[in-house]
PDB file of C-alpha atoms in Angstrom:
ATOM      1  CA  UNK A   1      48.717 140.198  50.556  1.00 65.00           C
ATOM      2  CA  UNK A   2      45.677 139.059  52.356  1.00 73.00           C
ATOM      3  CA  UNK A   3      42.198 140.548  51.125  1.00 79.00           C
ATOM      4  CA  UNK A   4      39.174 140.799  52.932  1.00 78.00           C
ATOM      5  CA  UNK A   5      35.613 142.481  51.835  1.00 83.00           C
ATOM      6  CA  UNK A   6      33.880 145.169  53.781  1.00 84.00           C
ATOM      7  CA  UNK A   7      30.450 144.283  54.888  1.00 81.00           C
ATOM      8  CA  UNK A   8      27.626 146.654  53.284  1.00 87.00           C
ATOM      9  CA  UNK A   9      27.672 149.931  53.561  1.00 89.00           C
ATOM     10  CA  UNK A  10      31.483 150.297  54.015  1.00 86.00           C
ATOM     11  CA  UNK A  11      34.188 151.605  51.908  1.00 85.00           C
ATOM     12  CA  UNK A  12      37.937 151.705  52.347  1.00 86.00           C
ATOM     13  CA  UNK A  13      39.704 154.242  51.088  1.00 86.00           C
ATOM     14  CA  UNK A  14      43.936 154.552  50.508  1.00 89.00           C
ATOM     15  CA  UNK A  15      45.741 157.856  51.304  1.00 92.00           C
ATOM     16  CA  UNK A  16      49.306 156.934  51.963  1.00 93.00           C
ATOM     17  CA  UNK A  17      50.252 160.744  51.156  1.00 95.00           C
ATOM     18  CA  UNK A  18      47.927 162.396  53.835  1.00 95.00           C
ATOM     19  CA  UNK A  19      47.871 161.763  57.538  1.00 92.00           C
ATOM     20  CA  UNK A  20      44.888 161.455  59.696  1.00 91.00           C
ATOM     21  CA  UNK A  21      45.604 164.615  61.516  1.00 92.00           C
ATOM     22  CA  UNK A  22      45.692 166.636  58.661  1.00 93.00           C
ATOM     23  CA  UNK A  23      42.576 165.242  57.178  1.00 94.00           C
ATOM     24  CA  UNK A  24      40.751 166.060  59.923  1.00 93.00           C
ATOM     25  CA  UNK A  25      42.265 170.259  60.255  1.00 93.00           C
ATOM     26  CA  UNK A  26      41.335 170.478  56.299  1.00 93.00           C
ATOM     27  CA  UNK A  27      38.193 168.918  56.953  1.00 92.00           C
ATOM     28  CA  UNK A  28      38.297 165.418  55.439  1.00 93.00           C
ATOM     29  CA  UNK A  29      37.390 163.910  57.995  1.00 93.00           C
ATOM     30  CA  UNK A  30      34.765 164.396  60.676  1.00 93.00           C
ATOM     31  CA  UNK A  31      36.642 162.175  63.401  1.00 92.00           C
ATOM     32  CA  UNK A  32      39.553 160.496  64.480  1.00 90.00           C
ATOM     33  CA  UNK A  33      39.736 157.365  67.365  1.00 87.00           C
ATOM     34  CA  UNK A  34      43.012 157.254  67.895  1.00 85.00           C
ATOM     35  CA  UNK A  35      45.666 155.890  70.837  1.00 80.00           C
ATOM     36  CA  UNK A  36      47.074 159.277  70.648  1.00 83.00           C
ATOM     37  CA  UNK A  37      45.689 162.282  70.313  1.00 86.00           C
ATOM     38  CA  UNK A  38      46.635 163.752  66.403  1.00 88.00           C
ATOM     39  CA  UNK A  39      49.307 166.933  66.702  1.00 89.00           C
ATOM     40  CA  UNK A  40      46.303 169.333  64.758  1.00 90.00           C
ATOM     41  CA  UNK A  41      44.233 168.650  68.381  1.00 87.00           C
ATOM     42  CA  UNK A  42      46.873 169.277  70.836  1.00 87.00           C
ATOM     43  CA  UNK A  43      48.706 172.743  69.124  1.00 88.00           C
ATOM     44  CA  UNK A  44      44.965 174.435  69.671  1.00 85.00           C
ATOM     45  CA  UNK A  45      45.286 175.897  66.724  1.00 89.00           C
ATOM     46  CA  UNK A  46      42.747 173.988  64.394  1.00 89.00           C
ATOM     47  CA  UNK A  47      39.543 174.482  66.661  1.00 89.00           C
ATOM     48  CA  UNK A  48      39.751 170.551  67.274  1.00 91.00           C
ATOM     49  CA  UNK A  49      38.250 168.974  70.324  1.00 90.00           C
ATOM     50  CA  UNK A  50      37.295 166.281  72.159  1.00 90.00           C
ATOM     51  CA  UNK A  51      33.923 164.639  71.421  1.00 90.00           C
ATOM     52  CA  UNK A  52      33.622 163.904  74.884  1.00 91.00           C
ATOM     53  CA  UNK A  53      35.231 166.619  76.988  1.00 90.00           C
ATOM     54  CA  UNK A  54      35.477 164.819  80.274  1.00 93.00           C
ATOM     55  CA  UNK A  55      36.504 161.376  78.625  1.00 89.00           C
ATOM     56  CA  UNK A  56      38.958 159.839  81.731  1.00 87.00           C
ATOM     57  CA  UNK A  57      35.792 160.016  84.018  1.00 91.00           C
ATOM     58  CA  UNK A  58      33.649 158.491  81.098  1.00 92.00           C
ATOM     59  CA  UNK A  59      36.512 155.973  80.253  1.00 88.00           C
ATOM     60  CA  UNK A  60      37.018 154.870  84.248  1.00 90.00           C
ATOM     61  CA  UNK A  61      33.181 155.384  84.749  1.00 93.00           C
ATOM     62  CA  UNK A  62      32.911 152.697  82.191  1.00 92.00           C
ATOM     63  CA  UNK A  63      35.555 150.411  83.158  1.00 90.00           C
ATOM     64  CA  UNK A  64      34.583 150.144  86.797  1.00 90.00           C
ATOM     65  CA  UNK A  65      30.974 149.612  85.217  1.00 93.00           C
ATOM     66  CA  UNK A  66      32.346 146.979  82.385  1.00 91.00           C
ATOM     67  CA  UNK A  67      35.974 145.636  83.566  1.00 87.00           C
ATOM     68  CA  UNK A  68      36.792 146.321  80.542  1.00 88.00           C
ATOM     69  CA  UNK A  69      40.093 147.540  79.320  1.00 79.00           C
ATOM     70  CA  UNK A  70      40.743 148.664  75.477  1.00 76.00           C
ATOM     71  CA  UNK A  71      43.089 146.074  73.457  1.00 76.00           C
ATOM     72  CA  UNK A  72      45.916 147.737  72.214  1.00 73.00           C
ATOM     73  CA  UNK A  73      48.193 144.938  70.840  1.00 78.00           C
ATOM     74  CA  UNK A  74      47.090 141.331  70.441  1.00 80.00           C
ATOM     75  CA  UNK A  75      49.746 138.409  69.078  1.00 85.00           C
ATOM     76  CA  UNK A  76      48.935 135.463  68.003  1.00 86.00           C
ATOM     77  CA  UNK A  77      50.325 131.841  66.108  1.00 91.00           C
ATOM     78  CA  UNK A  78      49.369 130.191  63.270  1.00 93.00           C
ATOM     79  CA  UNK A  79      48.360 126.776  63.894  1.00 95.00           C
ATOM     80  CA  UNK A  80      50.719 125.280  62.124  1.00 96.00           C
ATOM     81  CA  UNK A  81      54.136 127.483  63.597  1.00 94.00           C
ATOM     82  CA  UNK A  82      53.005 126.411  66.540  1.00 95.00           C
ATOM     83  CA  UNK A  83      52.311 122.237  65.748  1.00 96.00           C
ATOM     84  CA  UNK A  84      55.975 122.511  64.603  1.00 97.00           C
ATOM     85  CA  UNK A  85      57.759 124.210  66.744  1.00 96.00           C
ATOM     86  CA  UNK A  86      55.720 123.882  70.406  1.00 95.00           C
ATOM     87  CA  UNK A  87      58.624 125.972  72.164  1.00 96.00           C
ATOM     88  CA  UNK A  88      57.375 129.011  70.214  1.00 95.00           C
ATOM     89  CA  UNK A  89      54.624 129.857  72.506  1.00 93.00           C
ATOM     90  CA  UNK A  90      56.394 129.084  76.173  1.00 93.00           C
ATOM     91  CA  UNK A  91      59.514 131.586  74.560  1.00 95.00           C
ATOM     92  CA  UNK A  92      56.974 134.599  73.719  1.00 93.00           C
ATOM     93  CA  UNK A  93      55.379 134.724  76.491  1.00 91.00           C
ATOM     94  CA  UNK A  94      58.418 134.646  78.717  1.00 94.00           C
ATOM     95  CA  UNK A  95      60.034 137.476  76.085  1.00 95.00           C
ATOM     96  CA  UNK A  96      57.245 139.630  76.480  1.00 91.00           C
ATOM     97  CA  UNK A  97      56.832 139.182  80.125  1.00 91.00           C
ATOM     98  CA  UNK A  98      60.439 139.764  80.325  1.00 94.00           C
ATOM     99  CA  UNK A  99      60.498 143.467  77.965  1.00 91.00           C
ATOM    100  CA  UNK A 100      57.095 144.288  80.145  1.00 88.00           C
ATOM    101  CA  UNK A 101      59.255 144.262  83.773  1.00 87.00           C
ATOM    102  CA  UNK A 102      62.296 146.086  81.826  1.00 89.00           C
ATOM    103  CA  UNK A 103      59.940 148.858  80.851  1.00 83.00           C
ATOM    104  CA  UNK A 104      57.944 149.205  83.716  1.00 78.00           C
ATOM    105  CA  UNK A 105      60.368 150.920  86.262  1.00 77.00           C
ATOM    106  CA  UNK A 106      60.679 153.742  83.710  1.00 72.00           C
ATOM    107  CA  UNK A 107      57.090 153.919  83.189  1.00 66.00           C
ATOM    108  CA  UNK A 108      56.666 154.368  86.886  1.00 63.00           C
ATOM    109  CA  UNK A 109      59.356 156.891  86.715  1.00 63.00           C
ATOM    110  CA  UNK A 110      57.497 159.053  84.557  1.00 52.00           C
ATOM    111  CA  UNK A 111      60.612 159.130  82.107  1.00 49.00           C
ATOM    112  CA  UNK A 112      58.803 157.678  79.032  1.00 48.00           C
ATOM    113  CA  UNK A 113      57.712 159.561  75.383  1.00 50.00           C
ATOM    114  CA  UNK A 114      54.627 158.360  76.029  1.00 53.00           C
ATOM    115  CA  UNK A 115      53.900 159.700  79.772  1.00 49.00           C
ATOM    116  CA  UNK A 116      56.097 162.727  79.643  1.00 55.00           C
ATOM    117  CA  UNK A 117      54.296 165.015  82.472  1.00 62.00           C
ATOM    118  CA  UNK A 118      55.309 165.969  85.687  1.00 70.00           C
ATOM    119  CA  UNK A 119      53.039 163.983  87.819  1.00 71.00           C
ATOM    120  CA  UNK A 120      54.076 161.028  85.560  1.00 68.00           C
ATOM    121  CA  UNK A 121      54.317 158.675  88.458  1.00 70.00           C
ATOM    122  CA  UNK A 122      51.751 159.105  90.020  1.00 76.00           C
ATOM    123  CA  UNK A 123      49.657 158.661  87.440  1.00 75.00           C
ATOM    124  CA  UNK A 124      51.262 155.440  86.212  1.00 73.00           C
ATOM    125  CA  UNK A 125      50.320 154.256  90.013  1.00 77.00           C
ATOM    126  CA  UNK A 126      46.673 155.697  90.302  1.00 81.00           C
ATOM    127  CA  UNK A 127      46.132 154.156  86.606  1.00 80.00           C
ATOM    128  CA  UNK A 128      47.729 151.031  87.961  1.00 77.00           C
ATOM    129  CA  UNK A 129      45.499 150.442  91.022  1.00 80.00           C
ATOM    130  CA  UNK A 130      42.450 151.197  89.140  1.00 82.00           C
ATOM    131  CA  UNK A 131      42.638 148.735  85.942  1.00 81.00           C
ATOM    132  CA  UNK A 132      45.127 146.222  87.579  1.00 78.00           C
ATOM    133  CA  UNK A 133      44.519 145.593  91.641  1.00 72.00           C
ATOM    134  CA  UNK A 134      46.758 142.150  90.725  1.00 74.00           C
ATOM    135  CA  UNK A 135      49.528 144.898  90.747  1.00 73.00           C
ATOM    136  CA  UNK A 136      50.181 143.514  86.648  1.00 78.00           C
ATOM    137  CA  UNK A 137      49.642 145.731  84.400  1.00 78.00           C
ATOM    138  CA  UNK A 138      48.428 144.575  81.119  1.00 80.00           C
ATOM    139  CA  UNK A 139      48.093 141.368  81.943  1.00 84.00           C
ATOM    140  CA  UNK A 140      48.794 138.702  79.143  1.00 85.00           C
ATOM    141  CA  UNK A 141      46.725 135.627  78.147  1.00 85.00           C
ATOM    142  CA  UNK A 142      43.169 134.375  77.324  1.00 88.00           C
ATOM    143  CA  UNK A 143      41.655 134.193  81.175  1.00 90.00           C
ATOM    144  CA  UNK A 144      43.589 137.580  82.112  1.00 86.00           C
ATOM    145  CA  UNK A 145      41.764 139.178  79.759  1.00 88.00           C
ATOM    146  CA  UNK A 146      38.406 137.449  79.257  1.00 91.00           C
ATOM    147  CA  UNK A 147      36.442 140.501  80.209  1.00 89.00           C
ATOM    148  CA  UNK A 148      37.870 141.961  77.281  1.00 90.00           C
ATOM    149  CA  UNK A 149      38.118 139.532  74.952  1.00 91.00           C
ATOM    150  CA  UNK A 150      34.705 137.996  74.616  1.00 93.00           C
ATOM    151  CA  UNK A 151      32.830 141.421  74.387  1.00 93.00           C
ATOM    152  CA  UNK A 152      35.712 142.542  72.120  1.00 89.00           C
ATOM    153  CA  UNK A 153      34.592 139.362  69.367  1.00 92.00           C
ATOM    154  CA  UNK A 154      31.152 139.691  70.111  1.00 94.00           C
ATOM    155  CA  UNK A 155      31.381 143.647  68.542  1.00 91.00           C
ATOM    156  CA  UNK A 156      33.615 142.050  65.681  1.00 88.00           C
ATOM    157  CA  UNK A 157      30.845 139.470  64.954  1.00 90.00           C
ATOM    158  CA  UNK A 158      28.240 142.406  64.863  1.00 91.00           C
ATOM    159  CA  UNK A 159      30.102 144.907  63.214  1.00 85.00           C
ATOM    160  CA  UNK A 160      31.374 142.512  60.325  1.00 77.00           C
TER     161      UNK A 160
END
């Protein structure tokens, strides 16, 4: 197990037994930043909202402003996998390129858990055209997503 130590001022804190949602209806917690929003927020019966009520026009506000678009996976190689086997890299990148265009006819279809509404394809489209005009959504690789990137480790560096 790797280890790592908090900068000042921070403190981790294990609660395999609770969830986040839950901590935040019973008051544990003040906040949550989440890809999803927790199940206590969207049965309304908790009195949980948004910070930010209006947050798509503050999120594509920002965006247009910024380019940039939030990192929600990121893979990378050790050094040495990589020295030793070169092939590795060429065969990931074609396998994820490869499960992207699989899923992305059912994303456009609106027939995904994760996009389950009614105007699901249109808003996979409008999304689309907005963050990707290159007509590639979530484009892979270090130039694709320099905009990203370099602001992303700057914030790391600063934030510890």
């Amino acid at each position: 197990m790797t280890t790592f130590e908090l900068p000042p001022g921070y403190r981790l804190t294990s609660a395999p037994d609770k969830t986040l949602g839950g901590m935040l209806a019973n008051g544990e917690l003040d906040a949550v930043i989440s890809a999803r929003a927790p199940n206590v927020f969207l049965d309304g019966k908790h009195g949980i909202k948004r910070l930010i009520p209006d947050y798509r026009a503050q999120e594509q506000a920002y965006f247009r402003k910024t380019g940039i678009f939030p990192i929600m996976h990121l893979v990378v190689l050790r050094r040495d996998a990589y020295e030793a086997n070169r092939w590795i890299a060429r065969n990931l990148m074609e396998a994820f390129e490869k499960a992207k265009r699989a899923c992305l006819p059912e994303l456009y279809q609106g027939q995904t858990s994760f996009l389950p509404t009614a105007w699901g394809n249109d808003h996979a489209e409008e999304t689309n055209r907005m963050l990707f005009p290159a007509n590639d959504p979530w484009p892979y690789g270090i130039e694709n997503n320099r905009k990203t990137l370099e602001p992303f480790l700057m914030f790391c560096h600063e934030q510890g």
